[in-house]
Amino acid sequence: MNRKIVGIALIAIALLALPLVLTQVGTAWVRIANLAILFVFLSLGLNIVVGMAGLLDLGYIAFYAVGAYVYALLASPHFNLHLPFWVILPIGALVACVAGAVLGAPTLRLRGDYLAIVTLGFGEIVRIFMNNLSSPFNITNGPKGITRIDGLSVGSVNFSATDTLFGLSITGPAKYYYVLLLLLLLVIVVNLRLQKSRIGRAWVAIREDEVAAKAAGINTRNVKLLAFAMGASFGGVAGGMFAAMQGFVSPESFILNESIMVLAMVVLGGMGNVWGVIAGALLLSFVPEFLRYSVEPLQMALFGRMLVEPEVLRMLVFGIALVLTMRFRPAGLWPESRHKREMGQKP
Amino acid sequence: MSAVLLEARAIGKRFGGVQALKDVSLTIREKEIYGLIGPNGAGKTTFFNVLTGLYTRDTGDVLFAGQPLELGSPYVVAQAGIARTFQNIRLFGNMTALENVMVGRHVRTQAGVFGAIFRTRAQREEEAAIKRRADELLHYVGIAHRAGALAKHLSYGDQRRLEIARALATEPKLLALDEPAAGMNATETVALRQLIEGLRADGLTVLLIEHDVKLIMGLCDRVAVLDYGEKIAEDVPAIVQRDPKVVEAYLGGGAND
């Protein structure tokens, strides 16, 4: 027991000190850490839909977009609205939640491949909407996107500027890091508690055998909609934070590739297991960044010129990682104990 | 004679060119074990699926406990008090036996997302009650020692029992068993028979589809026979057994037909 507490304390200290260390390496790394946390958010949201309820959703990024645009519209000069973030984030979560239910409703009778195709279509529809909702009324400002979005601020503390605290200078990204860390803790607790509840059991039951779940008295329609809505609301919060951190949103941030990326994180990490999903998200967020910073100097040193762009290499590495996962650990790197048995791996 | 629990009136169901059920009417009384038999393809399982809401019916209606039963949505049927098992066992294979039964409590409990996230007192108490009840039911059907095992790792007989426990978790008035003895050996069948008799003794009504004629004749209070989607007989087993139409349905007509 004592050991556990010490372990948790060490992890907590490491997480708290991380931005201060990363700042020494370069502020860019703090931003990368922030984006990684956002991807953890997204993966945990998608894990509810794909991992627990077993509904293959390829358009999940749409809810990230919805959250981001809600934030952008309510806190920017675009409509001249400047609501505080603690009002907008819940609104963003709620709007994404409703969007999740609305987009989920037509897919209730679909399974497997068909569900994947339809959700993929919905994801694209949302993005194209954002792209075209600039006339006759300019709502989203089209492909140009929305700029000068307010950052987070509490009282006189502006999260986008550097402050000095106890002689330590804390940069904007570092401040966001702490907010994200707090939100992440919340999201993890929510995820774990849902998993071990009546609702979580119903989700897994639907994944296991939908007909039996119905016969056992589960209102599968509502329970599936709930999975879509809960998953989407996580995406909505992540989108809101994304908009606040970047200060800019445009439709091209929410392409299909991003949906696939989040799905890859869930699958690679281990569907259904919260910790596996977190590991998957962190891994797939950081690896490309390491590539970005190491590939170029490495090639320059070896060949004297760039042979392979880091971007190309990134997709190659992802592809190989997924193929290897499917071959050697089909249930993911750190699977839910149930999935592990399902996929026939030795526990 | 006890009160009528379920009254099905002129149930009809057609799949394309096949009339799977044609004007099937039957009445099940409280606390009886009612057998539904017939040759393969006679429409027994179709009747089950219509009754439990998995199929929508073309004609007819059902009165259950004096109320018209809204067919077509399985969870409403479960809520009304009809639970079922499947001919080809359908458990949640990768959940434990205990979890399987806990899922059955879903329809009688209500904790939602809010309760789950904030671990409210009501939610915690309900969760504990669900677990307690599930434990009791596993004891009742005699597989408590396998509570922590994955459903798919249970033996065949235990899986049948687990499915019954999950059905019982929904607090049914009528338990519909689709060929519960299929694939069981003689010992298992005897144990199953004791279990079903125990259910009746505890006040439950049982609707039973079965091929094992010995089991049906020994167990059932009344029996209905389906053939080509039509009910051809309904009475106590001893009379049904001698009904010429039933004999013909099972053994075929005379050589000159």
Coordinates of C-alpha atoms in Angstrom, one line a residue:
Chain A
M1 CA 0.0 0.0 0.0
N2 CA 2.8 2.4 1.0
R3 CA 4.6 1.5 -2.1
K4 CA 1.6 2.4 -4.2
I5 CA 1.3 5.8 -2.6
V6 CA 5.0 6.5 -3.1
G7 CA 4.6 5.5 -6.8
I8 CA 1.6 7.7 -7.3
A9 CA 3.5 10.6 -5.6
L10 CA 6.5 10.1 -7.8
I11 CA 4.4 10.1 -11.0
A12 CA 2.6 13.2 -9.8
I13 CA 5.8 15.0 -9.1
A14 CA 7.2 14.0 -12.5
L15 CA 4.0 15.1 -14.3
L16 CA 4.1 18.5 -12.4
A17 CA 7.8 19.1 -13.2
L18 CA 7.6 18.0 -16.8
P19 CA 6.8 21.4 -18.4
L20 CA 9.5 23.1 -16.4
V21 CA 12.0 20.5 -17.8
L22 CA 10.6 20.6 -21.3
T23 CA 10.8 24.4 -21.3
Q24 CA 14.6 24.1 -20.9
V25 CA 14.6 21.9 -24.1
G26 CA 12.3 24.2 -25.9
T27 CA 8.8 25.6 -25.5
A28 CA 7.8 23.7 -28.6
W29 CA 8.0 20.5 -26.5
V30 CA 5.6 21.8 -24.0
R31 CA 3.1 22.4 -26.8
I32 CA 3.7 18.9 -28.1
A33 CA 3.0 17.6 -24.6
N34 CA -0.2 19.6 -24.6
L35 CA -1.3 18.2 -27.9
A36 CA -0.5 14.7 -26.7
I37 CA -2.8 15.2 -23.7
L38 CA -5.6 16.4 -26.1
F39 CA -5.1 13.2 -28.1
V40 CA -5.4 11.2 -24.8
F41 CA -8.7 13.0 -24.3
L42 CA -9.9 12.1 -27.7
S43 CA -8.7 8.5 -27.4
L44 CA -10.5 8.1 -24.1
G45 CA -13.7 9.4 -25.6
L46 CA -13.5 7.2 -28.6
N47 CA -12.7 4.3 -26.3
I48 CA -16.2 4.5 -24.9
V49 CA -17.7 4.1 -28.3
V50 CA -15.3 1.6 -29.9
G51 CA -13.6 -0.1 -27.0
M52 CA -16.6 -0.5 -24.6
A53 CA -19.7 -0.5 -26.8
G54 CA -18.0 -2.0 -29.8
L55 CA -19.3 0.6 -32.3
L56 CA -16.7 1.3 -34.9
D57 CA -16.7 5.1 -35.4
L58 CA -14.5 6.5 -38.1
G59 CA -15.9 10.1 -37.9
Y60 CA -15.1 10.8 -34.3
I61 CA -13.0 13.9 -35.1
A62 CA -16.2 15.7 -36.0
F63 CA -17.0 16.1 -32.3
Y64 CA -13.5 17.6 -31.7
A65 CA -14.4 20.0 -34.5
V66 CA -17.8 20.8 -32.9
G67 CA -16.1 21.6 -29.6
A68 CA -13.4 23.7 -31.2
Y69 CA -15.9 25.7 -33.3
V70 CA -18.3 26.3 -30.3
Y71 CA -15.3 27.7 -28.4
A72 CA -14.2 29.8 -31.4
L73 CA -17.6 31.3 -32.0
L74 CA -18.3 32.2 -28.4
A75 CA -14.9 33.6 -27.6
S76 CA -13.6 35.6 -30.6
P77 CA -14.1 38.9 -32.4
H78 CA -16.0 36.9 -35.1
F79 CA -19.3 37.4 -33.5
N80 CA -17.8 39.8 -30.9
L81 CA -18.7 37.3 -28.2
H82 CA -16.2 36.8 -25.3
L83 CA -17.7 34.4 -22.9
P84 CA -15.5 33.0 -20.1
F85 CA -14.0 29.6 -20.8
W86 CA -15.8 27.9 -17.8
V87 CA -19.1 28.7 -19.5
I88 CA -18.0 27.7 -23.0
L89 CA -16.3 24.4 -22.3
P90 CA -19.5 22.9 -20.8
I91 CA -21.5 24.3 -23.7
G92 CA -19.0 22.8 -26.1
A93 CA -19.3 19.4 -24.3
L94 CA -23.1 19.7 -24.4
V95 CA -23.3 20.6 -28.1
A96 CA -20.9 17.8 -29.0
C97 CA -23.0 15.5 -26.9
V98 CA -26.1 16.4 -28.8
A99 CA -24.3 16.1 -32.1
G100 CA -23.1 12.7 -31.0
A101 CA -26.6 11.5 -30.3
V102 CA -28.0 13.1 -33.5
L103 CA -25.3 11.5 -35.7
G104 CA -25.6 8.3 -33.8
A105 CA -29.3 7.9 -34.2
P106 CA -29.4 7.0 -37.9
T107 CA -26.6 4.4 -37.4
L108 CA -28.4 2.4 -34.7
R109 CA -29.4 -0.4 -37.0
L110 CA -26.0 -0.7 -38.6
R111 CA -23.1 -2.9 -37.5
G112 CA -19.5 -3.4 -38.3
D113 CA -18.3 -2.2 -41.7
Y114 CA -21.6 -0.5 -42.5
L115 CA -21.4 1.5 -39.3
A116 CA -17.8 2.5 -40.0
I117 CA -18.7 3.7 -43.5
V118 CA -21.6 5.8 -42.3
T119 CA -19.7 7.4 -39.4
L120 CA -16.9 8.1 -41.8
G121 CA -19.4 10.0 -44.0
F122 CA -20.7 11.9 -41.1
G123 CA -17.3 13.0 -40.1
E124 CA -16.7 14.4 -43.5
I125 CA -20.1 16.1 -43.6
V126 CA -19.3 18.0 -40.5
R127 CA -16.0 19.2 -41.9
I128 CA -17.6 20.2 -45.2
F129 CA -20.3 22.1 -43.3
M130 CA -17.6 24.0 -41.4
N131 CA -16.0 24.7 -44.8
N132 CA -19.1 26.1 -46.4
L133 CA -21.1 27.7 -43.6
S134 CA -19.8 31.2 -44.7
S135 CA -22.7 32.1 -46.9
P136 CA -25.4 33.4 -47.0
F137 CA -24.7 34.0 -43.3
N138 CA -21.1 33.9 -42.3
I139 CA -21.1 31.5 -39.4
T140 CA -17.8 29.6 -39.6
N141 CA -15.9 31.9 -41.9
G142 CA -15.3 29.0 -44.3
P143 CA -11.9 27.7 -45.1
K144 CA -10.2 30.8 -43.8
G145 CA -11.2 29.7 -40.3
I146 CA -11.7 31.8 -37.2
T147 CA -8.7 33.7 -35.8
R148 CA -7.9 35.7 -32.7
I149 CA -9.7 33.3 -30.4
D150 CA -9.5 34.2 -26.7
G151 CA -7.1 32.1 -24.6
L152 CA -8.0 30.9 -21.2
S153 CA -8.0 33.5 -18.5
V154 CA -8.9 33.5 -14.8
G155 CA -9.1 36.9 -13.2
S156 CA -6.0 38.7 -14.1
V157 CA -4.0 35.6 -15.1
N158 CA -3.8 35.3 -18.8
F159 CA -2.9 31.8 -19.9
S160 CA -1.3 32.8 -23.1
A161 CA 1.4 35.0 -21.5
T162 CA 4.4 34.2 -19.4
D163 CA 4.2 34.8 -15.7
T164 CA 6.7 34.6 -12.9
L165 CA 5.9 32.6 -9.9
F166 CA 8.3 32.1 -6.9
G167 CA 11.1 33.2 -9.2
L168 CA 10.2 30.5 -11.8
S169 CA 9.1 31.8 -15.2
I170 CA 6.0 29.9 -16.3
T171 CA 5.2 30.1 -20.0
G172 CA 1.8 30.1 -21.6
P173 CA 2.0 26.5 -22.8
A174 CA 3.1 25.4 -19.4
K175 CA 0.0 26.9 -17.9
Y176 CA -2.2 25.2 -20.4
Y177 CA -0.3 22.0 -19.5
Y178 CA -1.5 22.2 -15.9
V179 CA -5.1 22.9 -16.9
L180 CA -5.0 20.0 -19.3
L181 CA -3.5 17.7 -16.7
L182 CA -6.3 18.6 -14.3
L183 CA -9.0 18.0 -16.9
L184 CA -7.3 14.8 -17.9
L185 CA -7.4 13.5 -14.3
L186 CA -11.2 14.3 -14.4
V187 CA -11.7 12.5 -17.7
I188 CA -9.8 9.4 -16.5
V189 CA -11.9 9.2 -13.3
V190 CA -15.1 9.6 -15.4
N191 CA -14.0 6.9 -17.8
L192 CA -13.0 4.4 -15.1
R193 CA -16.3 5.0 -13.1
L194 CA -18.4 4.6 -16.2
Q195 CA -16.7 1.4 -17.1
K196 CA -17.5 -0.1 -13.7
S197 CA -21.2 0.9 -13.7
R198 CA -24.5 -0.4 -14.8
I199 CA -24.1 1.6 -18.0
G200 CA -20.6 0.3 -18.7
R201 CA -21.8 -3.2 -18.3
A202 CA -24.6 -2.6 -20.7
W203 CA -22.1 -1.2 -23.2
V204 CA -19.9 -4.3 -23.0
A205 CA -23.0 -6.5 -23.2
I206 CA -23.9 -4.9 -26.5
R207 CA -20.4 -5.4 -27.8
E208 CA -20.5 -9.0 -26.8
D209 CA -23.9 -9.9 -28.2
E210 CA -26.5 -7.3 -29.1
V211 CA -29.4 -9.7 -29.5
A212 CA -28.8 -11.3 -26.1
A213 CA -28.4 -7.8 -24.6
K214 CA -31.8 -6.9 -25.9
A215 CA -33.4 -10.0 -24.6
A216 CA -31.8 -9.4 -21.2
G217 CA -33.8 -6.2 -21.1
I218 CA -31.3 -3.6 -22.2
N219 CA -32.8 -0.8 -24.2
T220 CA -30.0 -1.0 -26.8
R221 CA -31.2 2.0 -28.7
N222 CA -30.8 4.4 -25.7
V223 CA -27.6 2.7 -24.4
K224 CA -25.9 3.0 -27.8
L225 CA -27.0 6.6 -28.2
L226 CA -25.6 7.2 -24.7
A227 CA -22.2 5.8 -25.8
F228 CA -22.1 8.1 -28.8
A229 CA -23.1 11.1 -26.7
M230 CA -20.7 10.4 -23.9
G231 CA -17.8 9.8 -26.3
A232 CA -18.7 12.9 -28.2
S233 CA -18.7 15.1 -25.2
F234 CA -15.1 14.2 -24.4
G235 CA -14.3 15.2 -27.9
G236 CA -16.1 18.5 -27.4
V237 CA -14.1 19.4 -24.4
A238 CA -10.8 18.5 -26.1
G239 CA -11.9 20.6 -29.1
G240 CA -12.6 23.6 -26.9
M241 CA -9.2 23.4 -25.3
F242 CA -7.6 23.0 -28.7
A243 CA -9.3 26.2 -29.9
A244 CA -8.2 28.1 -26.8
M245 CA -4.6 26.9 -27.1
Q246 CA -4.1 27.5 -30.8
G247 CA -6.1 30.8 -31.0
F248 CA -7.2 29.6 -34.4
V249 CA -9.4 27.0 -35.9
S250 CA -10.1 26.0 -39.5
P251 CA -11.8 23.0 -41.1
E252 CA -8.5 21.5 -42.3
S253 CA -7.6 20.5 -38.7
F254 CA -10.4 18.0 -38.7
I255 CA -9.7 15.8 -41.6
L256 CA -10.4 12.0 -41.8
N257 CA -6.7 11.3 -41.1
E258 CA -7.2 12.7 -37.6
S259 CA -10.1 10.3 -36.9
I260 CA -8.0 7.4 -38.1
M261 CA -5.1 8.6 -36.0
V262 CA -7.3 8.6 -32.8
L263 CA -8.7 5.2 -33.7
A264 CA -5.1 3.9 -34.2
M265 CA -4.3 5.1 -30.7
V266 CA -7.2 3.2 -29.2
V267 CA -6.4 0.0 -31.2
L268 CA -2.7 0.2 -30.6
G269 CA -3.0 0.8 -26.9
G270 CA -5.6 -1.8 -26.2
M271 CA -9.3 -1.3 -26.8
G272 CA -11.4 -1.0 -23.6
N273 CA -8.5 -0.5 -21.2
V274 CA -8.2 3.1 -20.1
W275 CA -4.5 2.8 -19.3
G276 CA -3.7 1.0 -22.6
V277 CA -5.5 3.7 -24.5
I278 CA -3.6 6.5 -22.7
A279 CA -0.3 4.7 -23.5
G280 CA -1.3 4.3 -27.2
A281 CA -2.2 8.0 -27.5
L282 CA 1.0 9.2 -25.9
L283 CA 3.1 6.8 -28.0
L284 CA 1.5 7.9 -31.3
S285 CA 1.7 11.5 -30.3
F286 CA 5.4 11.6 -29.3
V287 CA 6.9 9.3 -31.8
P288 CA 6.3 11.5 -34.9
E289 CA 7.7 14.5 -33.0
F290 CA 10.9 12.6 -32.2
L291 CA 11.1 11.6 -35.9
R292 CA 10.6 15.2 -36.9
Y293 CA 13.6 16.3 -34.8
S294 CA 15.9 13.4 -35.4
V295 CA 15.3 12.3 -39.0
E296 CA 16.6 15.4 -40.6
P297 CA 19.9 15.7 -38.8
L298 CA 20.4 12.0 -39.0
Q299 CA 20.0 11.9 -42.7
M300 CA 22.1 15.0 -43.2
A301 CA 24.9 13.4 -41.2
L302 CA 24.7 10.0 -43.0
F303 CA 23.9 11.0 -46.6
G304 CA 24.5 14.7 -46.7
R305 CA 21.0 15.4 -47.9
M306 CA 17.3 14.6 -47.1
L307 CA 16.2 11.4 -48.7
V308 CA 13.0 10.8 -46.8
E309 CA 10.7 13.5 -45.5
P310 CA 9.8 13.0 -41.8
E311 CA 6.1 13.2 -42.8
V312 CA 6.5 10.3 -45.1
L313 CA 8.4 8.3 -42.5
R314 CA 5.7 9.0 -40.0
M315 CA 3.0 7.3 -42.0
L316 CA 5.4 4.4 -42.7
V317 CA 6.2 4.0 -39.0
F318 CA 2.5 4.1 -38.1
G319 CA 1.7 1.5 -40.8
I320 CA 4.4 -0.8 -39.6
A321 CA 3.4 -0.3 -36.0
L322 CA -0.2 -1.3 -36.7
V323 CA 0.7 -4.3 -38.8
L324 CA 3.1 -5.5 -36.1
T325 CA 0.4 -5.0 -33.4
M326 CA -2.1 -6.9 -35.4
R327 CA 0.4 -9.7 -35.9
F328 CA 1.9 -10.0 -32.5
R329 CA -0.5 -8.3 -30.1
P330 CA -3.9 -8.3 -31.7
A331 CA -5.6 -7.0 -28.6
G332 CA -3.3 -4.0 -28.3
L333 CA -0.1 -3.3 -26.3
W334 CA -2.0 -3.2 -23.0
P335 CA -5.3 -4.8 -23.5
E336 CA -8.4 -4.9 -21.3
S337 CA -8.2 -8.3 -19.6
R338 CA -11.4 -9.3 -21.3
H339 CA -10.1 -8.4 -24.8
K340 CA -7.0 -10.3 -24.1
R341 CA -8.9 -13.5 -23.6
E342 CA -11.1 -12.7 -26.6
M343 CA -8.2 -12.4 -28.9
G344 CA -6.8 -15.7 -27.6
Q345 CA -3.6 -14.3 -26.1
K346 CA -2.1 -15.8 -23.1
P347 CA -2.8 -13.7 -20.1
Chain B
M1 CA -57.7 -23.7 -12.2
S2 CA -55.4 -20.8 -11.8
A3 CA -55.7 -17.4 -13.6
V4 CA -54.5 -16.8 -17.2
L5 CA -51.1 -15.2 -17.3
L6 CA -50.6 -15.0 -21.1
E7 CA -53.0 -15.1 -23.9
A8 CA -51.8 -15.1 -27.4
R9 CA -54.4 -14.5 -30.0
A10 CA -54.1 -15.3 -33.7
I11 CA -50.4 -14.6 -34.0
G12 CA -49.3 -14.7 -37.6
K13 CA -45.8 -14.3 -39.1
R14 CA -44.7 -14.6 -42.7
F15 CA -41.1 -14.7 -44.1
G16 CA -41.4 -14.0 -47.8
G17 CA -43.3 -17.0 -49.1
V18 CA -43.2 -19.0 -45.9
Q19 CA -46.1 -18.7 -43.5
A20 CA -44.0 -19.4 -40.3
L21 CA -46.9 -18.9 -38.0
K22 CA -50.6 -18.9 -38.8
D23 CA -53.3 -17.8 -36.4
V24 CA -51.6 -19.3 -33.4
S25 CA -53.6 -18.8 -30.2
L26 CA -52.7 -20.2 -26.9
T27 CA -53.2 -19.5 -23.2
I28 CA -50.7 -20.0 -20.5
R29 CA -51.9 -20.1 -16.9
E30 CA -50.1 -18.9 -13.8
K31 CA -47.6 -21.3 -12.3
E32 CA -47.9 -24.0 -14.9
I33 CA -45.2 -25.4 -17.1
Y34 CA -46.4 -25.1 -20.6
G35 CA -44.7 -27.1 -23.3
L36 CA -44.5 -26.1 -27.0
I37 CA -43.5 -28.9 -29.2
G38 CA -43.5 -29.7 -32.9
P39 CA -41.3 -31.1 -35.7
N40 CA -38.3 -29.1 -36.8
G41 CA -39.3 -26.0 -38.7
A42 CA -42.8 -26.0 -37.1
G43 CA -42.4 -22.4 -36.0
K44 CA -41.7 -22.8 -32.3
T45 CA -38.7 -20.6 -32.1
T46 CA -40.4 -18.1 -34.4
F47 CA -43.2 -17.9 -31.9
F48 CA -40.7 -17.3 -29.1
N49 CA -39.0 -14.6 -31.1
V50 CA -42.4 -12.9 -31.8
L51 CA -43.4 -13.2 -28.2
T52 CA -40.2 -11.7 -26.8
G53 CA -40.1 -8.9 -29.3
L54 CA -37.2 -9.9 -31.5
Y55 CA -39.5 -10.3 -34.5
T56 CA -42.4 -8.0 -35.3
R57 CA -45.6 -10.0 -35.9
D58 CA -47.9 -9.6 -38.9
T59 CA -51.2 -10.3 -37.1
G60 CA -52.5 -11.0 -33.7
D61 CA -51.9 -9.7 -30.2
V62 CA -50.8 -10.8 -26.8
L63 CA -52.4 -10.2 -23.4
F64 CA -49.9 -10.6 -20.6
A65 CA -51.1 -10.4 -17.0
G66 CA -54.2 -8.7 -18.2
Q67 CA -52.4 -6.0 -20.1
P68 CA -51.9 -5.8 -23.9
L69 CA -48.2 -6.5 -24.5
E70 CA -46.4 -4.2 -26.8
L71 CA -44.4 -6.5 -29.0
G72 CA -41.5 -5.5 -31.2
S73 CA -39.1 -4.1 -28.6
P74 CA -37.5 -6.8 -26.5
Y75 CA -36.6 -4.6 -23.5
V76 CA -40.3 -3.6 -23.1
V77 CA -41.2 -7.3 -23.1
A78 CA -38.5 -7.9 -20.5
Q79 CA -39.8 -5.1 -18.4
A80 CA -43.3 -6.5 -18.6
G81 CA -42.0 -9.7 -17.1
I82 CA -41.1 -12.2 -19.8
A83 CA -37.5 -13.5 -19.9
R84 CA -36.1 -16.0 -22.3
T85 CA -33.1 -18.1 -23.1
F86 CA -31.8 -19.1 -26.5
Q87 CA -31.7 -22.4 -28.3
N88 CA -28.0 -21.8 -29.2
I89 CA -26.9 -20.3 -25.9
R90 CA -26.2 -16.6 -26.2
L91 CA -24.1 -15.4 -23.3
F92 CA -21.8 -12.4 -23.1
G93 CA -18.8 -14.7 -23.5
N94 CA -16.1 -12.4 -22.4
M95 CA -17.8 -11.2 -19.2
T96 CA -17.7 -13.2 -16.0
A97 CA -20.6 -15.4 -15.0
L98 CA -21.4 -12.9 -12.3
E99 CA -21.3 -9.9 -14.7
N100 CA -23.7 -11.8 -17.1
V101 CA -26.3 -12.0 -14.3
M102 CA -25.6 -8.4 -13.3
V103 CA -26.5 -7.4 -16.8
G104 CA -29.8 -9.1 -16.3
R105 CA -30.6 -6.7 -13.5
H106 CA -30.3 -3.7 -15.9
V107 CA -34.0 -3.6 -16.6
R108 CA -34.9 -3.4 -12.8
T109 CA -32.4 -0.8 -11.9
Q110 CA -31.9 2.8 -12.9
A111 CA -28.6 4.3 -12.0
G112 CA -27.5 6.5 -15.0
V113 CA -24.4 8.3 -16.1
F114 CA -24.7 11.0 -13.4
G115 CA -24.8 8.4 -10.7
A116 CA -21.9 6.5 -12.1
I117 CA -19.7 9.5 -12.5
F118 CA -20.4 11.0 -9.0
R119 CA -20.7 7.6 -7.3
T120 CA -23.8 8.8 -5.5
R121 CA -25.0 7.0 -2.4
A122 CA -28.0 5.7 -4.4
Q123 CA -25.8 4.4 -7.1
R124 CA -23.4 2.6 -4.7
E125 CA -26.3 1.0 -2.9
E126 CA -28.0 -0.1 -6.1
E127 CA -24.7 -1.5 -7.4
A128 CA -24.2 -3.5 -4.2
A129 CA -27.8 -4.8 -4.4
I130 CA -27.3 -5.8 -8.0
K131 CA -24.2 -7.8 -7.1
R132 CA -25.9 -9.4 -4.1
R133 CA -28.9 -10.5 -6.2
A134 CA -26.6 -11.8 -8.9
D135 CA -24.7 -13.8 -6.3
E136 CA -28.0 -15.3 -5.0
L137 CA -29.1 -16.3 -8.4
L138 CA -25.8 -18.0 -9.2
H139 CA -26.3 -20.0 -6.0
Y140 CA -29.9 -20.7 -7.0
V141 CA -29.0 -22.3 -10.3
G142 CA -26.0 -24.0 -8.6
I143 CA -23.0 -22.4 -10.3
A144 CA -21.9 -19.9 -7.6
H145 CA -18.4 -21.5 -7.5
R146 CA -17.9 -20.3 -11.1
A147 CA -18.9 -16.7 -10.5
G148 CA -15.5 -15.3 -11.5
A149 CA -15.0 -17.4 -14.6
L150 CA -15.6 -16.1 -18.1
A151 CA -19.0 -17.2 -19.4
K152 CA -17.4 -18.9 -22.5
H153 CA -15.1 -21.0 -20.3
L154 CA -18.1 -22.6 -18.5
S155 CA -19.1 -26.1 -19.3
Y156 CA -22.1 -26.5 -21.6
G157 CA -24.5 -27.4 -18.8
D158 CA -23.3 -24.5 -16.7
Q159 CA -23.7 -22.1 -19.6
R160 CA -27.4 -23.3 -19.8
R161 CA -27.7 -22.6 -16.1
L162 CA -26.1 -19.2 -16.4
E163 CA -28.4 -18.2 -19.1
I164 CA -31.4 -19.1 -16.9
A165 CA -29.8 -17.2 -14.0
R166 CA -29.5 -14.1 -16.3
A167 CA -33.1 -14.5 -17.4
L168 CA -34.2 -14.8 -13.8
A169 CA -32.3 -11.6 -12.9
T170 CA -34.9 -9.6 -14.9
E171 CA -37.5 -10.8 -12.3
P172 CA -39.8 -12.4 -14.9
K173 CA -43.3 -13.7 -14.3
L174 CA -43.0 -16.0 -17.3
L175 CA -39.7 -17.7 -18.2
A176 CA -39.4 -18.9 -21.8
L177 CA -36.8 -21.6 -22.3
D178 CA -35.9 -22.5 -25.9
E179 CA -34.7 -26.1 -25.9
P180 CA -32.9 -26.0 -22.6
A181 CA -32.0 -29.7 -22.7
A182 CA -30.6 -29.7 -26.2
G183 CA -27.1 -31.3 -26.2
M184 CA -27.3 -32.3 -22.6
N185 CA -26.5 -35.8 -21.3
A186 CA -28.9 -37.8 -19.2
T187 CA -27.5 -36.6 -15.8
E188 CA -27.6 -32.9 -16.9
T189 CA -31.1 -33.3 -18.1
V190 CA -32.3 -34.7 -14.8
A191 CA -30.6 -31.8 -13.0
L192 CA -32.3 -29.4 -15.4
R193 CA -35.6 -31.0 -14.7
Q194 CA -35.1 -30.5 -11.0
L195 CA -34.2 -26.8 -11.6
I196 CA -37.3 -26.2 -13.7
E197 CA -39.6 -27.9 -11.1
G198 CA -38.0 -25.8 -8.5
L199 CA -38.8 -22.6 -10.5
R200 CA -42.4 -23.6 -10.6
A201 CA -42.4 -24.4 -6.9
D202 CA -41.1 -20.8 -6.4
G203 CA -44.1 -19.4 -8.2
L204 CA -42.8 -19.0 -11.7
T205 CA -44.6 -19.8 -14.9
V206 CA -42.5 -21.6 -17.5
L207 CA -42.9 -21.8 -21.3
L208 CA -40.8 -24.6 -22.6
I209 CA -39.8 -25.5 -26.2
E210 CA -38.3 -29.0 -26.1
H211 CA -37.5 -32.0 -28.3
D212 CA -36.9 -34.3 -25.5
V213 CA -40.4 -35.9 -25.4
K214 CA -39.7 -37.7 -22.1
L215 CA -38.8 -34.4 -20.5
I216 CA -41.8 -32.6 -21.9
M217 CA -44.3 -35.4 -21.0
G218 CA -42.9 -35.7 -17.4
L219 CA -42.6 -32.0 -16.7
C220 CA -45.3 -30.1 -18.5
D221 CA -48.8 -29.4 -17.2
R222 CA -50.1 -28.7 -20.7
V223 CA -48.6 -29.0 -24.1
A224 CA -49.3 -27.3 -27.4
V225 CA -48.2 -28.8 -30.7
L226 CA -47.2 -26.7 -33.7
D227 CA -47.0 -28.1 -37.3
Y228 CA -46.2 -26.0 -40.3
G229 CA -46.9 -22.8 -38.3
E230 CA -50.4 -24.0 -37.1
K231 CA -51.4 -25.2 -33.7
I232 CA -52.8 -28.7 -34.2
A233 CA -53.3 -29.7 -30.5
E234 CA -53.3 -28.3 -27.0
D235 CA -54.0 -30.3 -23.9
V236 CA -52.5 -32.3 -21.1
P237 CA -49.5 -34.4 -22.2
A238 CA -51.3 -37.8 -21.9
I239 CA -54.0 -36.7 -24.4
V240 CA -51.8 -34.9 -26.8
Q241 CA -49.6 -37.9 -27.0
R242 CA -52.4 -40.0 -28.4
D243 CA -53.8 -37.3 -30.7
P244 CA -53.8 -38.8 -34.3
K245 CA -52.8 -35.4 -35.8
V246 CA -49.8 -35.2 -33.5
V247 CA -48.7 -38.7 -34.3
E248 CA -49.1 -37.9 -38.0
A249 CA -47.1 -34.7 -37.7
Y250 CA -44.2 -36.5 -36.1
L251 CA -44.3 -39.8 -37.9
G252 CA -45.8 -38.9 -41.2
G253 CA -49.1 -39.9 -42.7
G254 CA -50.1 -43.3 -44.1
A255 CA -48.2 -44.8 -47.0
N256 CA -51.0 -44.0 -49.4
D257 CA -50.9 -40.2 -48.9

